[in-house]
Coordinates of C-alpha atoms and ligand atoms in Angstrom, one line a residue:
M1 CA -33.3 34.2 -5.7
L2 CA -30.4 31.8 -6.0
Q3 CA -27.8 32.1 -3.3
V4 CA -24.4 30.5 -2.9
N5 CA -23.6 28.2 0.1
N6 CA -23.0 31.0 2.5
N7 CA -20.7 28.8 4.6
Y8 CA -18.1 29.1 2.0
L9 CA -18.0 32.9 2.4
K10 CA -17.1 32.4 6.1
L11 CA -13.9 30.5 5.2
P12 CA -10.7 32.4 5.9
G13 CA -8.4 32.7 2.9
Q14 CA -5.7 30.0 2.4
Y15 CA -3.3 32.3 4.1
L16 CA -0.6 29.9 5.2
F17 CA 0.8 28.6 1.9
S18 CA 0.1 31.7 -0.1
E19 CA 1.9 33.8 2.4
I20 CA 4.9 31.4 2.4
A21 CA 5.0 31.6 -1.4
R22 CA 4.8 35.4 -1.2
R23 CA 7.7 35.7 1.2
V24 CA 9.7 33.2 -0.8
E25 CA 9.1 35.1 -4.0
C26 CA 10.1 38.3 -2.4
F27 CA 13.3 36.8 -1.2
K28 CA 14.1 35.4 -4.6
T29 CA 13.5 38.8 -6.3
Q30 CA 15.9 40.4 -3.9
H31 CA 18.5 37.6 -4.0
P32 CA 18.2 35.9 -7.4
D33 CA 21.6 34.2 -7.0
I34 CA 21.0 32.6 -3.6
P35 CA 19.4 29.1 -3.8
L36 CA 16.8 28.2 -1.3
I37 CA 16.2 24.8 0.3
S38 CA 12.6 23.9 1.2
L39 CA 12.0 21.7 4.2
G40 CA 8.4 22.9 4.1
I41 CA 7.0 20.6 1.6
G42 CA 4.4 18.0 2.6
D43 CA 4.8 16.1 -0.7
V44 CA 7.1 13.2 -1.4
T45 CA 10.1 13.5 -3.7
Q46 CA 11.3 10.0 -4.4
P47 CA 10.2 8.1 -7.6
L48 CA 7.7 5.2 -7.4
A49 CA 8.9 1.7 -6.4
P50 CA 9.9 -0.4 -9.4
A51 CA 7.2 -3.0 -8.5
V52 CA 4.6 -0.2 -8.7
I53 CA 5.8 1.0 -12.0
E54 CA 5.8 -2.6 -13.4
A55 CA 2.2 -3.1 -12.1
R56 CA 1.1 0.2 -13.7
Q57 CA 2.7 -0.8 -17.0
R58 CA 1.0 -4.2 -17.0
A59 CA -2.3 -2.5 -16.2
V60 CA -1.9 0.0 -19.1
A61 CA -1.1 -2.8 -21.5
E62 CA -4.3 -4.6 -20.4
Q63 CA -6.3 -1.5 -21.3
A64 CA -4.9 -1.7 -24.9
D65 CA -6.7 -5.0 -25.6
A66 CA -10.5 -5.4 -25.7
A67 CA -10.2 -8.8 -23.9
S68 CA -8.5 -7.4 -20.9
F69 CA -9.9 -3.8 -21.0
H70 CA -11.4 -2.5 -17.8
G71 CA -14.1 0.3 -17.8
Y72 CA -16.0 1.3 -14.7
G73 CA -15.0 -0.7 -11.7
P74 CA -16.8 -1.4 -8.5
E75 CA -17.5 1.8 -6.5
Q76 CA -16.0 0.3 -3.4
G77 CA -12.8 -0.8 -5.2
Y78 CA -11.7 -4.0 -6.9
A79 CA -11.7 -7.1 -4.7
F80 CA -8.0 -7.8 -5.6
L81 CA -7.0 -4.5 -3.9
R82 CA -9.3 -4.8 -0.9
E83 CA -8.1 -8.4 -0.3
A84 CA -4.5 -7.2 -0.6
I85 CA -5.2 -4.5 2.1
V86 CA -6.7 -7.1 4.4
T87 CA -3.8 -9.5 4.1
G88 CA -0.9 -7.1 3.3
H89 CA -1.8 -4.4 5.8
Y90 CA -4.3 -5.3 8.5
A91 CA -3.2 -8.9 9.0
R92 CA 0.4 -7.6 9.7
Y93 CA -1.0 -5.9 12.8
N94 CA -3.4 -8.7 13.8
V95 CA -6.4 -6.6 12.9
R96 CA -9.6 -8.2 11.7
V97 CA -11.1 -6.2 8.9
A98 CA -13.3 -7.7 6.2
A99 CA -12.7 -6.8 2.5
D100 CA -16.3 -5.4 2.3
E101 CA -15.6 -2.9 5.1
I102 CA -12.9 -1.3 2.9
F103 CA -13.8 1.5 0.6
V104 CA -11.1 2.3 -2.0
G105 CA -11.0 6.0 -3.0
D106 CA -8.7 8.5 -4.7
G107 CA -6.9 9.5 -1.5
A108 CA -7.6 10.2 2.2
K109 CA -8.3 13.9 1.6
S110 CA -11.5 13.3 -0.4
D111 CA -13.0 10.8 2.1
L112 CA -11.9 12.9 5.1
G113 CA -13.6 15.9 3.5
N114 CA -16.7 14.0 2.5
I115 CA -17.4 11.8 5.5
G116 CA -19.2 14.6 7.3
E117 CA -22.0 14.4 4.8
I118 CA -23.5 11.3 6.4
F119 CA -23.7 12.9 9.8
A120 CA -26.2 15.5 11.1
A121 CA -25.5 19.1 10.0
D122 CA -25.4 20.1 13.7
A123 CA -23.1 17.4 14.9
R124 CA -20.6 18.7 17.5
V125 CA -17.1 18.3 16.2
A126 CA -13.8 18.1 18.0
V127 CA -10.4 18.7 16.4
C128 CA -6.8 18.9 17.6
D129 CA -5.1 22.3 17.8
P130 CA -2.8 22.5 15.8
V131 CA -4.5 20.5 13.0
Y132 CA -4.5 19.4 9.4
P133 CA -6.7 22.2 8.0
V134 CA -9.0 19.9 5.9
Y135 CA -11.0 18.8 9.0
L136 CA -11.7 22.4 9.9
D137 CA -12.5 23.8 6.5
T138 CA -14.8 20.9 5.4
N139 CA -16.9 21.2 8.6
A140 CA -17.0 25.0 8.1
M141 CA -18.3 24.4 4.5
A142 CA -21.0 22.1 6.0
G143 CA -22.1 24.9 8.4
R144 CA -20.9 23.0 11.5
A145 CA -18.1 25.3 12.5
G146 CA -20.0 28.5 13.2
I147 CA -18.1 31.8 13.0
Y148 CA -14.4 32.2 12.4
S149 CA -13.0 34.5 15.0
P150 CA -9.9 36.7 14.9
D151 CA -8.1 34.4 17.4
G152 CA -8.1 31.8 14.6
R153 CA -10.8 29.5 16.0
W154 CA -14.3 28.5 14.8
D155 CA -16.8 29.2 17.6
K156 CA -18.8 26.0 17.3
L157 CA -15.8 23.6 17.1
L158 CA -14.3 22.0 20.2
Y159 CA -10.6 22.3 20.2
L160 CA -8.3 19.8 21.8
P161 CA -5.1 21.6 22.6
C162 CA -1.9 19.7 21.7
T163 CA 0.9 21.1 23.8
E164 CA 4.3 20.2 25.2
D165 CA 2.6 19.3 28.5
N166 CA 0.4 16.6 26.9
G167 CA 3.1 15.4 24.5
F168 CA 1.0 16.9 21.6
C169 CA -1.6 14.1 22.2
P170 CA -4.8 15.2 23.9
D171 CA -6.8 13.2 26.5
P172 CA -10.5 12.8 26.1
P173 CA -12.7 15.6 27.5
G174 CA -13.4 15.5 31.3
P175 CA -16.9 14.7 32.8
H176 CA -17.9 18.3 32.9
D177 CA -16.7 19.2 29.4
P178 CA -19.0 19.4 26.4
V179 CA -19.2 16.0 24.6
P180 CA -18.0 16.0 21.0
E181 CA -20.0 13.7 18.6
L182 CA -17.4 13.5 15.8
I183 CA -13.8 13.4 16.9
Y184 CA -11.0 13.8 14.4
L185 CA -7.7 12.2 15.5
C186 CA -4.6 11.9 13.4
F187 CA -1.6 9.8 14.5
P188 CA 1.3 9.9 13.6
N189 CA 0.4 13.5 13.6
N190 CA 0.7 16.2 11.0
P191 CA 2.1 18.8 11.9
T192 CA 3.5 17.8 15.3
G193 CA 4.9 14.4 14.4
S194 CA 3.5 13.0 17.7
V195 CA 2.1 9.5 18.2
I196 CA -0.6 8.0 20.4
S197 CA 0.1 5.0 22.6
A198 CA -2.3 2.0 22.8
N199 CA -3.4 3.1 26.2
Q200 CA -4.1 6.7 25.2
L201 CA -6.0 5.5 22.1
R202 CA -8.0 3.0 24.3
A203 CA -9.0 6.0 26.5
W204 CA -10.5 7.7 23.4
V205 CA -12.2 4.5 22.2
D206 CA -13.8 4.0 25.6
Y207 CA -14.8 7.6 25.7
A208 CA -16.4 7.4 22.2
N209 CA -18.3 4.1 23.1
D210 CA -19.5 5.5 26.4
H211 CA -20.8 8.7 24.8
G212 CA -22.0 7.5 21.4
S213 CA -19.3 9.5 19.6
V214 CA -17.6 8.5 16.4
I215 CA -13.8 8.8 16.0
L216 CA -12.6 9.7 12.5
Y217 CA -9.1 8.3 12.7
D218 CA -6.6 9.6 10.1
A219 CA -3.7 7.0 9.8
A220 CA -2.1 8.6 6.7
Y221 CA 1.4 8.4 8.2
E222 CA 1.2 5.0 10.0
A223 CA 4.0 3.5 7.8
Y224 CA 6.5 6.0 9.3
M225 CA 6.5 4.7 12.8
T226 CA 9.8 3.2 13.9
Q227 CA 8.6 2.4 17.4
D228 CA 5.8 0.3 18.8
Y229 CA 2.6 2.3 18.5
P230 CA -0.8 1.4 17.0
H231 CA -0.8 1.4 13.2
S232 CA -4.6 1.2 13.2
I233 CA -7.3 2.2 15.6
F234 CA -8.8 -1.2 15.1
E235 CA -5.9 -2.7 17.1
I236 CA -7.8 -1.3 20.1
A237 CA -10.7 -3.5 21.5
G238 CA -14.0 -1.7 21.1
A239 CA -12.9 0.5 18.1
R240 CA -15.2 -1.4 15.7
T241 CA -18.2 0.1 17.3
C242 CA -17.0 3.7 17.3
A243 CA -14.3 4.4 14.7
I244 CA -13.8 5.0 11.0
E245 CA -10.2 4.8 9.7
F246 CA -8.7 6.8 6.8
C247 CA -5.6 5.5 5.0
S248 CA -3.6 6.7 2.1
F249 CA -1.1 5.4 -0.4
S250 CA 0.3 8.9 -0.8
K251 CA 3.0 8.9 1.9
L252 CA 3.1 5.1 2.2
A253 CA 4.2 4.6 -1.4
G254 CA 4.6 8.0 -3.0
F255 CA 1.1 8.0 -4.7
T256 CA 0.5 11.7 -4.2
G257 CA 0.3 12.0 -8.0
I258 CA -1.4 8.7 -8.7
R259 CA -4.1 9.2 -6.1
L260 CA -5.2 6.2 -4.0
G261 CA -6.5 5.7 -0.5
F262 CA -9.0 3.7 1.5
T263 CA -11.5 4.1 4.3
V264 CA -12.6 1.4 6.7
I265 CA -16.0 1.3 8.2
P266 CA -16.7 -1.7 10.4
R267 CA -20.1 -3.4 10.1
E268 CA -20.7 -2.9 13.8
L269 CA -20.6 0.9 13.6
N270 CA -24.1 2.2 14.1
V271 CA -25.5 5.6 15.0
Q272 CA -29.0 5.6 16.5
G273 CA -29.5 2.1 14.9
T274 CA -28.3 3.2 11.4
C275 CA -25.4 1.2 9.9
I276 CA -22.8 3.8 9.0
R277 CA -21.1 1.4 6.5
E278 CA -24.3 1.1 4.5
L279 CA -24.9 4.9 4.6
W280 CA -21.3 5.5 3.2
Q281 CA -21.8 2.7 0.6
R282 CA -25.0 4.5 -0.6
R283 CA -23.1 7.8 -0.7
Q284 CA -20.2 6.4 -2.6
A285 CA -22.5 4.5 -5.1
T286 CA -24.2 7.8 -5.8
K287 CA -21.3 10.2 -6.0
F288 CA -18.2 8.2 -6.8
N289 CA -17.3 6.0 -9.7
G290 CA -14.2 4.4 -8.2
A291 CA -10.4 4.9 -8.3
S292 CA -8.8 4.1 -11.6
Y293 CA -8.0 0.4 -12.4
I294 CA -4.4 1.3 -13.1
A295 CA -4.0 3.1 -9.7
Q296 CA -5.6 0.1 -8.0
R297 CA -3.2 -2.4 -9.7
A298 CA -0.4 -0.1 -8.6
G299 CA -1.7 -0.2 -5.0
E300 CA -2.0 -4.0 -5.1
A301 CA 1.7 -4.1 -6.0
V302 CA 2.6 -2.2 -2.8
Y303 CA 1.6 -5.2 -0.8
S304 CA 3.7 -7.7 -2.9
D305 CA 6.9 -8.9 -1.2
E306 CA 9.0 -6.8 -3.6
G307 CA 6.8 -3.8 -3.5
Y308 CA 6.6 -3.8 0.3
R309 CA 10.4 -4.0 0.6
Q310 CA 10.9 -1.2 -1.9
V311 CA 8.4 1.0 -0.3
Q312 CA 10.0 0.5 3.1
Q313 CA 13.3 1.6 1.6
S314 CA 11.9 4.9 0.5
I315 CA 10.3 5.5 3.9
A316 CA 13.6 4.6 5.6
A317 CA 15.4 7.2 3.4
Y318 CA 12.9 9.9 4.5
M319 CA 13.2 8.8 8.1
A320 CA 17.0 9.1 7.7
N321 CA 16.4 12.7 6.8
A322 CA 14.2 13.1 9.8
V323 CA 17.0 11.8 12.0
L324 CA 19.4 14.3 10.5
I325 CA 17.1 17.2 11.1
R326 CA 16.0 16.1 14.6
T327 CA 19.5 15.3 15.9
G328 CA 21.0 18.4 14.2
L329 CA 18.6 20.7 15.8
K330 CA 18.9 19.0 19.2
E331 CA 22.7 19.4 19.1
L332 CA 22.0 23.2 18.7
G333 CA 20.1 23.1 21.9
L334 CA 16.7 23.6 20.3
S335 CA 13.6 21.8 21.7
V336 CA 12.5 19.4 19.1
Y337 CA 9.6 17.0 18.8
G338 CA 8.5 14.4 16.2
G339 CA 10.8 13.0 13.6
V340 CA 11.0 9.6 15.2
N341 CA 7.7 8.1 14.2
A342 CA 6.7 10.6 11.6
P343 CA 8.2 12.6 8.7
Y344 CA 7.5 15.8 10.5
I345 CA 9.8 17.7 12.9
W346 CA 8.1 20.1 15.2
L347 CA 10.5 22.6 16.8
K348 CA 9.9 25.2 19.4
T349 CA 11.1 28.5 18.1
P350 CA 14.0 29.8 20.1
D351 CA 14.0 33.1 22.1
Q352 CA 10.2 33.1 22.1
M353 CA 10.1 34.2 18.5
D354 CA 6.7 33.9 17.0
S355 CA 6.3 31.3 14.2
W356 CA 6.4 33.9 11.3
A357 CA 9.4 35.7 12.8
Y358 CA 11.3 32.4 12.9
F359 CA 10.2 31.7 9.3
D360 CA 11.8 35.0 8.2
H361 CA 14.8 34.4 10.3
L362 CA 15.6 31.0 8.6
L363 CA 14.7 32.4 5.2
Q364 CA 16.9 35.4 5.5
H365 CA 19.8 34.0 7.3
A366 CA 19.9 30.3 6.4
Q367 CA 17.9 30.3 3.1
V368 CA 15.9 27.4 4.4
V369 CA 12.1 27.4 4.1
G370 CA 9.8 25.7 6.6
T371 CA 6.2 26.1 7.8
P372 CA 5.1 28.4 10.6
G373 CA 3.3 26.4 13.3
S374 CA 0.7 29.1 13.8
G375 CA -0.6 28.3 10.4
F376 CA -2.0 25.0 11.8
G377 CA -3.9 26.6 14.7
P378 CA -3.4 28.9 17.6
C379 CA -1.6 26.3 19.7
G380 CA 1.0 26.1 16.9
E381 CA 2.1 29.6 17.6
G382 CA 5.8 29.6 18.8
Y383 CA 6.5 26.4 16.8
F384 CA 7.8 25.5 13.4
R385 CA 7.4 22.5 11.1
L386 CA 10.2 21.0 9.0
T387 CA 9.6 17.9 6.9
A388 CA 11.8 15.0 6.0
F389 CA 10.4 14.7 2.4
G390 CA 13.3 16.6 0.8
S391 CA 16.3 15.0 -0.9
Q392 CA 19.1 13.7 1.3
T393 CA 21.6 16.2 -0.2
G394 CA 19.1 19.1 0.3
T395 CA 18.5 18.0 3.9
V396 CA 22.2 17.8 4.6
E397 CA 22.8 21.2 3.1
A398 CA 19.9 22.7 4.9
M399 CA 21.2 21.4 8.3
K400 CA 24.7 22.7 7.4
R401 CA 23.2 26.2 6.8
I402 CA 21.2 26.0 10.1
R403 CA 24.3 25.0 12.0
K404 CA 26.2 27.9 10.5
L405 CA 23.4 30.3 11.5
Y406 CA 23.9 29.2 15.1
G407 CA 27.7 29.5 14.8
A408 CA 28.1 25.7 15.1
C409 CA 29.6 24.6 11.8
Ligands
PLP1 N1 -4.2 13.3 6.2 C1 -3.1 14.0 6.5 C2 -2.9 14.3 8.0 C3 -2.3 14.6 5.5 O1 -1.2 15.3 5.9 C4 -2.6 14.4 4.2 C5 -1.7 14.9 3.1 O2 -0.9 15.7 3.3 C6 -3.7 13.6 3.9 C7 -4.5 13.1 4.9 C8 -4.2 13.5 2.5 O3 -3.6 12.5 1.8 P1 -4.1 12.0 0.3 O4 -2.9 12.4 -0.6 O5 -4.3 10.6 0.4 O6 -5.3 12.8 0.0

């Protein structure tokens, strides 16, 4: 008798964002005349760079003529984009990556969610706590996570607590701890906004090489760093034998709606003698028909001189919001993290309020919406995430309201 993949039935409901929406709706029904400001969104709000729009328009025009029409493209992505990534991104950080080690896809989420397929079903997985939920749920769907317990953890996953004490950046496990085989790291981090230094990342690379583990490195927010931290795990010696890197045009260039990302698998990455790059190539050739030509031309434009400058301006505008939020909250005496090298501000809820109580407090008394930290994992309890992706006027107004709430306007 046919059965469904039982692992899906073990997934908890998507409680976080549906519960936020429920509470927001409830507030709006009770106070239809009070406008809310959301600093909870993880989506960009600024329009695409002019250079990107022009590239898209040119690509659309090409599709209107049989002589320049493009149908199916290479599964791994067009060479023009992969070359642009090599010279426009990796060369900037003195990183040696070959174009044929780059797999262009429709965004980081798909590849992060699918990569587990090429590893054993019983691979031991480590994730940060708090964490971007995609790593958890996709491993649960694959049957690697075990049972979800009421304390908000999967019993087979290894959790790496990210706390104030470790600067929200965990060290590798000690000699007596269980050894994770797949290790998800994301820096700059969503949700905590923390970064990892070259020395800390080197410790992880050395650990992975010593133990035969693979690091799945999510660099979706690398463009937001204003200080000197690694933009790529491949800046670290030894990473080519133990790491896969996931990058996205979503936050780099506002492509959340266009959809474009890329994954880098070095030739040297082997597991028990099997070349991981070849395995992923086989997987992609079977299950993926490439990102659209128009999206890839738009991505290429991001690395043109004009495009790069324009994209940096958008990022700078978001980071100006981050500064407003961060400094504003600090002036109120709150403990605030992130917001310097990431578009996320992670604040400690005052008066030991739990994350949801603080959500309600800001909603009811300042009409500002954020995201409860507990929604990202048990170690997020007692924290709250605000994002810099809103408009400047919305961010200024939100901070005015928060200052007023604390009697400091
Ligand atoms: N990784 C992290 C940490 C993210 O926060 C996000 C999006 O919010 C992604 C990956 C997914 O990005 P994409 O839009 O490229 O799928």
